[in-house]
Coordinates of C-alpha atoms and ligand atoms in Angstrom, one line a residue:
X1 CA 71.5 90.2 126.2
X2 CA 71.1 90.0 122.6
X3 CA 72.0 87.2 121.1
X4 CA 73.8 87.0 117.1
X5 CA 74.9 83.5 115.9
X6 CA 77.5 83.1 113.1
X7 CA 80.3 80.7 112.1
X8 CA 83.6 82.4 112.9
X9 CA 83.5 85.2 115.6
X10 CA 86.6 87.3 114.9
X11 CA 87.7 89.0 117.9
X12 CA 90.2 92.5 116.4
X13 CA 90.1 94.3 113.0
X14 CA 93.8 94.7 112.7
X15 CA 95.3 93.3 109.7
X16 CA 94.9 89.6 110.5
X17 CA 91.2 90.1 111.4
X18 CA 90.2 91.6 108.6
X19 CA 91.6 89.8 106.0
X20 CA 90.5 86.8 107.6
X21 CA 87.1 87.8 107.8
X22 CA 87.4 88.7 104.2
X23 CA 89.0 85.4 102.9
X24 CA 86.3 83.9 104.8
X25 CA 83.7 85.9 102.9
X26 CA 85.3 85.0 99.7
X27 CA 85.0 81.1 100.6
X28 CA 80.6 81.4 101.6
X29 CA 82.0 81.1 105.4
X30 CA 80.2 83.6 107.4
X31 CA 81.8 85.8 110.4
X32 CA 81.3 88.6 112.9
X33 CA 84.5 90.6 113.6
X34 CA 84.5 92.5 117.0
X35 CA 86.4 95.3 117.3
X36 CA 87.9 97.2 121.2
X37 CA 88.1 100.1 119.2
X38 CA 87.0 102.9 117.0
X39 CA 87.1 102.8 112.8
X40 CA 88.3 106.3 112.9
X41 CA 91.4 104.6 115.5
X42 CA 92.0 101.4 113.5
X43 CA 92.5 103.4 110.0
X44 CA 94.8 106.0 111.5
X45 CA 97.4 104.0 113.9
X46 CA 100.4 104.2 112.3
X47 CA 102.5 101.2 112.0
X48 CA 104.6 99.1 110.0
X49 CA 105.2 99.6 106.2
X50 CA 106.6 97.1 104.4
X51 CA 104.9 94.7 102.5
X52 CA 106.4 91.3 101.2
X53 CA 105.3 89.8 97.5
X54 CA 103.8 87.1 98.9
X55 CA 101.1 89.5 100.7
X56 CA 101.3 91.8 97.9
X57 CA 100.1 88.6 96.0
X58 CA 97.9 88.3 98.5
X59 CA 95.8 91.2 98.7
X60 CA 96.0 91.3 94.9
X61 CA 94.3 87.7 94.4
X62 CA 91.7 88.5 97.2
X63 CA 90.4 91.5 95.5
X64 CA 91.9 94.1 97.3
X65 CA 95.3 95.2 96.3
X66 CA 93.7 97.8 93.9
X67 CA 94.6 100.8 95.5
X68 CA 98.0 99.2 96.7
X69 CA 99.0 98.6 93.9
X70 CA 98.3 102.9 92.6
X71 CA 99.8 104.1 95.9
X72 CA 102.2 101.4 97.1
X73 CA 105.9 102.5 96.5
X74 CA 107.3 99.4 95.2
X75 CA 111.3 99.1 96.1
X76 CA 113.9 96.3 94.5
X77 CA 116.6 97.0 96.6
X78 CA 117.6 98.3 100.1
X79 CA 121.1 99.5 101.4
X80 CA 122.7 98.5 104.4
X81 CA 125.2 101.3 105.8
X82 CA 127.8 100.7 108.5
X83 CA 131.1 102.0 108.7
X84 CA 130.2 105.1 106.9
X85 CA 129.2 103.4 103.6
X86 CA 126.3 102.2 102.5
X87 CA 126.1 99.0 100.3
X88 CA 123.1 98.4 98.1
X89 CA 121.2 94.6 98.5
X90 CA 119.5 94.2 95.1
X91 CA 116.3 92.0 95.9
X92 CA 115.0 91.7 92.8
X93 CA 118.3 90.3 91.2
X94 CA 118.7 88.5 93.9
X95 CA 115.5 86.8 94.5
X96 CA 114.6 85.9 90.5
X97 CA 112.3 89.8 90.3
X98 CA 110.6 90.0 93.7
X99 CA 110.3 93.1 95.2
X100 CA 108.4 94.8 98.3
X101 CA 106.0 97.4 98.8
X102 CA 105.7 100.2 100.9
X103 CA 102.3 100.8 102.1
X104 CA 101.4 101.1 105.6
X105 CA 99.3 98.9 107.5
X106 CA 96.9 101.6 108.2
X107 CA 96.4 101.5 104.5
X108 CA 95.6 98.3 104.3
X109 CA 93.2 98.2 107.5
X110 CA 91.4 100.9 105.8
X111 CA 91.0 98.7 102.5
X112 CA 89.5 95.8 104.2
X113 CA 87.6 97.8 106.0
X114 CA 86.1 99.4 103.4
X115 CA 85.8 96.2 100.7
X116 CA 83.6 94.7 104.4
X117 CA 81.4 97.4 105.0
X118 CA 80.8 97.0 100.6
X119 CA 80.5 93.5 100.9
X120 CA 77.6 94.6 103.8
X121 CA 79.4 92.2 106.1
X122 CA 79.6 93.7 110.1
X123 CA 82.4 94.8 111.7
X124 CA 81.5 95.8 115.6
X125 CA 83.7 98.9 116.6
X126 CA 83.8 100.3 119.7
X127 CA 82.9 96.8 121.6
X128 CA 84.3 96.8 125.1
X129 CA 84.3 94.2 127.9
X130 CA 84.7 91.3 125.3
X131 CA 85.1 88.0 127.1
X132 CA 85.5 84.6 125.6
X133 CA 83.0 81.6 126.8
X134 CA 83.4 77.8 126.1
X135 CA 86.4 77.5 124.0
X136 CA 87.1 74.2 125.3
X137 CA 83.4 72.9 124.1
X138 CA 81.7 72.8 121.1
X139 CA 79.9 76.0 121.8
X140 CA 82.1 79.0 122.1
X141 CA 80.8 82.2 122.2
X142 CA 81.7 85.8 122.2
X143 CA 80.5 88.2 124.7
X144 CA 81.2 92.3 125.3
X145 CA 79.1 94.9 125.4
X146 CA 78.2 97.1 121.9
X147 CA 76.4 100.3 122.0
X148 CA 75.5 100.1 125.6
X149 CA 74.3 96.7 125.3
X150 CA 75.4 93.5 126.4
X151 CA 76.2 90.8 123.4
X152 CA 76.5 87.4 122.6
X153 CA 78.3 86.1 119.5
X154 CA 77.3 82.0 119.4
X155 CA 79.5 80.2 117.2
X156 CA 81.4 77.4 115.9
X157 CA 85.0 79.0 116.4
X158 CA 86.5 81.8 117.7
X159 CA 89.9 84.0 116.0
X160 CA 91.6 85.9 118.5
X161 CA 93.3 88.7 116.6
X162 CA 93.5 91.1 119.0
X163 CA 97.0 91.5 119.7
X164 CA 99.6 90.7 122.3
X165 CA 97.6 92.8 125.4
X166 CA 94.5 91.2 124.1
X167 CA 92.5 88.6 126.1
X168 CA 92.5 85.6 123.5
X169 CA 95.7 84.3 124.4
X170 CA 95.5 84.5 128.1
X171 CA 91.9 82.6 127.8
X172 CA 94.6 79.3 127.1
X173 CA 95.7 77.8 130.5
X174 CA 99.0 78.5 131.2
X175 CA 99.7 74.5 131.7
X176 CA 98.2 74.0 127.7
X177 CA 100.6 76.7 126.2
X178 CA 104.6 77.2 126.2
X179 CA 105.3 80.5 125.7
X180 CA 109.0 82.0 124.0
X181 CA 110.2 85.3 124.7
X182 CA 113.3 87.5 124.5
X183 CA 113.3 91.1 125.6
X184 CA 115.9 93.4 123.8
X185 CA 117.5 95.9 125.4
X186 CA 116.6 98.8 123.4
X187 CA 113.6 100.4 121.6
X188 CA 112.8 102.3 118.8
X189 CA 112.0 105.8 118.7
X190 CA 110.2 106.4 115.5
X191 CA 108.7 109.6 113.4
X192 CA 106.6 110.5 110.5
X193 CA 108.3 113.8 109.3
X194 CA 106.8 116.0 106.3
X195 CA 109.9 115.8 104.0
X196 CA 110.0 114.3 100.8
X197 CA 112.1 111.1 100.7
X198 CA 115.6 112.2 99.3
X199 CA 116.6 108.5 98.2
X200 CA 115.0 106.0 96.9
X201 CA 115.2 103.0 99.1
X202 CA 115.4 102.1 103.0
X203 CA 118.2 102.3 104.8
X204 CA 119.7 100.2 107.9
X205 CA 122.4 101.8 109.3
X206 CA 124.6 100.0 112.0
X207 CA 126.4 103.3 113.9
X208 CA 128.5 103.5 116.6
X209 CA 125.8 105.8 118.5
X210 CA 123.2 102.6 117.8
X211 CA 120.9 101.8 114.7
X212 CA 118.7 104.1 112.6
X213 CA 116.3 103.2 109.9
X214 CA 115.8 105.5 106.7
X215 CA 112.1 104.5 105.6
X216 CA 108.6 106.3 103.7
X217 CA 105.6 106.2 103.4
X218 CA 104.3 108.3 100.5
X219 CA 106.2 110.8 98.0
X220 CA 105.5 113.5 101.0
X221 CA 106.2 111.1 103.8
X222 CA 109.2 110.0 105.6
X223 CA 109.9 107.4 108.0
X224 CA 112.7 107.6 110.3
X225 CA 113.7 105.5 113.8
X226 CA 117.1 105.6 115.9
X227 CA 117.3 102.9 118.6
X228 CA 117.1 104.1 122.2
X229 CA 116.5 102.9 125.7
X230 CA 113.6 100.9 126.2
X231 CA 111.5 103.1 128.5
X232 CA 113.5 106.6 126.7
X233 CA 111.9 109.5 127.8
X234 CA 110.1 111.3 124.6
X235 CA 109.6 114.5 126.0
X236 CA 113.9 114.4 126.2
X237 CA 113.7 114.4 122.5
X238 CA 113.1 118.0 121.0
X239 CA 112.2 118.0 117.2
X240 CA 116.1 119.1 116.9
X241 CA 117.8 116.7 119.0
X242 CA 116.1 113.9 116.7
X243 CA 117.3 115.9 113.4
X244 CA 120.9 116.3 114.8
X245 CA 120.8 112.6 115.7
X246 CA 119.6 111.3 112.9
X247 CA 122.1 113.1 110.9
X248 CA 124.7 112.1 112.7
X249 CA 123.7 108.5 112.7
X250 CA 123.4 108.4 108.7
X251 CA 125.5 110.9 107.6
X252 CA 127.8 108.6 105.0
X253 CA 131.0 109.5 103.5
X254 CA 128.7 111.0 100.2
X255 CA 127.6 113.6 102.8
X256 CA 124.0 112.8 102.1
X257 CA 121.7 113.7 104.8
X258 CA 117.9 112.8 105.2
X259 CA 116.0 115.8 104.3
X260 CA 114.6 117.5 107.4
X261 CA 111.1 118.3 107.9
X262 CA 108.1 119.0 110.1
X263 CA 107.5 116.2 112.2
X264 CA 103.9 114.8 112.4
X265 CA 104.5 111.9 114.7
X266 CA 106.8 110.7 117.8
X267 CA 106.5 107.5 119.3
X268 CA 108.6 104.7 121.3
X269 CA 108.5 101.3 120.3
X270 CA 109.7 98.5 122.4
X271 CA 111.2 95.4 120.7
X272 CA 110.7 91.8 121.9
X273 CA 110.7 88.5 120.0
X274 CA 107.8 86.1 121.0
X275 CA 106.5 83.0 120.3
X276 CA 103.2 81.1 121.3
X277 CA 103.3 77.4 121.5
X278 CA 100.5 76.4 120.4
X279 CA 98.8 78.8 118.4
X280 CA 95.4 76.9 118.9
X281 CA 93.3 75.5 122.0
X282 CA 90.1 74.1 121.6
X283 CA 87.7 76.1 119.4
X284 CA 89.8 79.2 119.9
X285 CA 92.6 79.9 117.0
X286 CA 95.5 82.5 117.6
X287 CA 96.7 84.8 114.9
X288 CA 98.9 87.6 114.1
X289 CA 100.7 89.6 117.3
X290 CA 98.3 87.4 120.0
X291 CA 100.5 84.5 118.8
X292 CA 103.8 85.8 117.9
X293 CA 105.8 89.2 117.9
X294 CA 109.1 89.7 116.2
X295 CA 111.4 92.9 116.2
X296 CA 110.5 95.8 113.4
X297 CA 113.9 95.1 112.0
X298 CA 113.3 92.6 109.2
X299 CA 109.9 94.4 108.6
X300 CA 107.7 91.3 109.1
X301 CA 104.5 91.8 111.9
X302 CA 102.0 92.4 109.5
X303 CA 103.2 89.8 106.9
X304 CA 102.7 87.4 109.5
X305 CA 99.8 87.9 110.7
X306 CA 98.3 88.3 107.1
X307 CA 100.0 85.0 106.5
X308 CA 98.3 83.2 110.0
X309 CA 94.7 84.8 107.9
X310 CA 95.8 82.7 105.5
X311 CA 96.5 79.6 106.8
X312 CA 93.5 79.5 109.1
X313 CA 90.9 80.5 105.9
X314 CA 92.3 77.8 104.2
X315 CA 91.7 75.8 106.9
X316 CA 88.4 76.7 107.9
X317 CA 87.3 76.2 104.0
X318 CA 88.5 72.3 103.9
X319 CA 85.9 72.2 107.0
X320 CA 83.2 74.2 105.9
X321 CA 83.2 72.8 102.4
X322 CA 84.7 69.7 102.8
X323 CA 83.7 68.2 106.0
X324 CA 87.5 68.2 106.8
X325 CA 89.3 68.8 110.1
X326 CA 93.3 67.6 109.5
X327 CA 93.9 71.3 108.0
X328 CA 92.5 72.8 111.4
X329 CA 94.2 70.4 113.5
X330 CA 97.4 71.0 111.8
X331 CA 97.0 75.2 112.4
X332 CA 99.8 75.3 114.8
X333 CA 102.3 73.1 112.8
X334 CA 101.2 75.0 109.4
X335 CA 102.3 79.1 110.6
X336 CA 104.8 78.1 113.3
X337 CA 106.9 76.5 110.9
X338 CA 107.1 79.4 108.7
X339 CA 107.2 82.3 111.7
X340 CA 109.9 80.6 113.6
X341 CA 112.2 81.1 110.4
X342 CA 110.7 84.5 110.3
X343 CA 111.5 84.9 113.9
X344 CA 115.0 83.2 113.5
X345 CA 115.5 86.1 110.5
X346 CA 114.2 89.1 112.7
X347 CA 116.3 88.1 115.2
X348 CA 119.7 88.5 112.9
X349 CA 118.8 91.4 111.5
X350 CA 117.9 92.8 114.6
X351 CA 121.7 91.6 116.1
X352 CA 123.7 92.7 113.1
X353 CA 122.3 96.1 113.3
X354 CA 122.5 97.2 116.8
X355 CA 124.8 98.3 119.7
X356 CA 124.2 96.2 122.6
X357 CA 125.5 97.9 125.6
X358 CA 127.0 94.4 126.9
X359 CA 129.1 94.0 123.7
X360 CA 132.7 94.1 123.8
X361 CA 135.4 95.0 121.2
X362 CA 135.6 91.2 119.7
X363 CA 131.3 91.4 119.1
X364 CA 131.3 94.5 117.7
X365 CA 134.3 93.5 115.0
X366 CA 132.8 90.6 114.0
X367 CA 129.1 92.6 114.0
X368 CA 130.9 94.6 111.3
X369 CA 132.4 91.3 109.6
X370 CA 128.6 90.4 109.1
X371 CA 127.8 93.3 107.4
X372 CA 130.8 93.3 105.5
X373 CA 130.4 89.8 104.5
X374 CA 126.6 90.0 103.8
X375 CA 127.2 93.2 101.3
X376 CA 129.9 91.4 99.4
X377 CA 129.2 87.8 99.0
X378 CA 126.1 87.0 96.9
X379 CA 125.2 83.9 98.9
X380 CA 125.1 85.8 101.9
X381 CA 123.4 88.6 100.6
X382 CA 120.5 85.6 99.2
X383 CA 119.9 84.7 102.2
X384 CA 118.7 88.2 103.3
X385 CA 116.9 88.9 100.1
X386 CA 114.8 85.8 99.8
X387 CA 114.0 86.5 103.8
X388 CA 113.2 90.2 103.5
X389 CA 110.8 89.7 100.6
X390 CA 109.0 86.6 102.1
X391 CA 109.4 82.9 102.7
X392 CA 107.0 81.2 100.2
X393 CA 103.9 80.5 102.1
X394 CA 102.8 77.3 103.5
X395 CA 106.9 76.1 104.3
Ligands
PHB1 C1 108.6 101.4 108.5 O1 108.6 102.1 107.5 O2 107.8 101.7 109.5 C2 109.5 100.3 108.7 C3 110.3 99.9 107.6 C4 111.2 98.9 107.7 C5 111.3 98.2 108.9 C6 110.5 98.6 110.0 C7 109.6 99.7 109.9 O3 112.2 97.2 109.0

């Protein structure tokens, strides 16, 4: 077995990983981050794509928003379509100038990656049989096995950033954790298509054949989902059966139609909320989708779990350089407060946006009175702005 030592072992290089282990770096607080799987497989997985200000901010303070900031498509406004118009929310009027950015999470995976492996700080890809040891002591440690080799990480706390399948969470005893979940009745089916976008901003349309999402990724790249059943059937979905029903999905009174192209990329998303209560045990600290998931609808996994980075480095520093534990012991309290309004947001948008097979006439009228009322009354359409380009940090 051989044997590393270090401060913080980071168990994931997803998002919340790696910009912990990089805000750590920042601070003189040393870290090991281990990784399940390949770099070549963490840079390419294609996920979500919108980025609030306050991680835009973010990544810009810390040093790495450069290429962001080149590539990024930022967008002041989305439009909402139901009822064969669509209605334009202005988020930068709205919100005092904010905006978002689209830039996908690969993209910024591959940016802390690559500031790390500058900064000559390791990241251990391809590590498999990881296994947590002593979080209830003062002498965790990090096992698995790295190029054929069995490991140890010794160290003074352990980030589990590995996701909701990963092992971090489960390592909590189920009588030490309460755990909130709500299974939706649908999924996403989602594509990458080679088509340039032909408008300028997202759209989420509310249909009577279920929801579909206009989105990008690049000035070549578009973005599409329609709702489905949870466990759809993909190979049900030729490349023209998701054209025609994307058409007929967003197809407004203008006629406009997304502009078709080669698809790249077909997937099935399931959508769940979840919450993890609490987000800490012992030495061991939960972050990102290991502690809480919330629907792709309001756009927000990422942003949380850059936000739990955050919160933690913060935390960590006041101990490391301070001597100081409240911040630590206060983890939980300090991102749960902040997600469960996040969660309480993704939630809404998710409901006003969806056909739920269970709904009867009287829902689906006052689904629409939502939408109507949210596209015409500026205090309601606030309240989605200031959501959808992030809840100051630290509320
Ligand atoms: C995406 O582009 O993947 C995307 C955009 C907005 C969402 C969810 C996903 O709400």
């Amino acid at each position: 077995m051989k044997t590393l030592t270090t401060q913080v072992a980071i168990l994931g290089a997803g998002p919340a990983g790696l910009m912990l282990a990089h805000l750590l770096h920042l601070a003189g607080i040393e870290s090991i981050v281990v990784e399940l799987r390949s770099r070549q497989y963490a840079e390419q997985r294609i996920r979500a794509g919108v980025l609030e200000q306050t991680t835009v901010d973010l990544m810009n303070d810390a040093g790495v928003g450069a290429r962001m900031t080149r590539e990024g498509l930022r967008h002041h406004g989305i439009e909402l379509g139901f009822r064969g118009e669509r209605h334009r929310i202005d988020l930068s009027d709205l919100t005092g100038g904010k905006c978002v950015t689209v830039y996908g999470q690969h993209e910024v995976v591959k940016d802390l990656i690559e500031c790390r492996l500058a900064d000559g700080q390791p990241i251990l890809f391809e590590s498999t049989e990881a296994a947590l040891k002593g979080v209830d002591t003062d002498h965790p440690s990090l096992q698995f096995i790295y190029r054929g080799e069995p490991h140890e990480v010794k160290c003074d706390y352990i980030a589990g950033c590995d996701g909701f399948h990963g092992i971090c969470r489960p390592a909590i005893p189920a009588s030490s954790i309460t755990l909130y979940d709500r299974e939706y009745p649908f999924g996403w089916l989602g594509i990458l298509a080679e088509a340039p976008p032909s408008r300028e901003e997202l759209i989420y349309q509310n249909s009577p054949r279920g929801f579909a999402l206009y989105s990008m990724r690049s000035p070549t790249v578009t973005r599409l989902y329609l709702q489905c059943e949870p466990q759809e059937d993909l190979s049900q979905w030729s490349d023209e059966r998701i054209w025609d029903e994307l058409n007929w999905r967003l197809t407004g009174a203008d006629g406009w139609t997304p502009t078709p192209g080669k698809i790249i990329q077909k997937g099935i998303t399931g959508m769940r909320s979840f919450v993890a209560h609490p987000m800490q045990y012992g030495r061991l600290f939960l972050l990102g989708d290991a502690a809480h998931i919330v629907p792709p609808t309001g756009a927000k996994g990422m942003n949380l779990a850059i936000a739990d980075a955050l919160v933690l480095s913060q935390a960590l520093t006041g101990f490391y350089i301070r001597n100081k534990t409240e911040a630590l012991a206060a983890y939980t309290a300090g991102c749960l407060s902040r997600v469960w309004k996040v969660q309480r947001f993704s939630w809404w948008m998710t409901s006003m946006l969806h056909n739920f097979a269970d709904d009867n006439p009287f829902d689906r009228q006052r689904q629409i009175a939502e939408l109507a009322y949210v596209t015409t009354s500026r205090a309601a359409a606030t309240t989605l702005a200031e959501n959808y380009v992030g809840l100051p940090l630290m509320t």
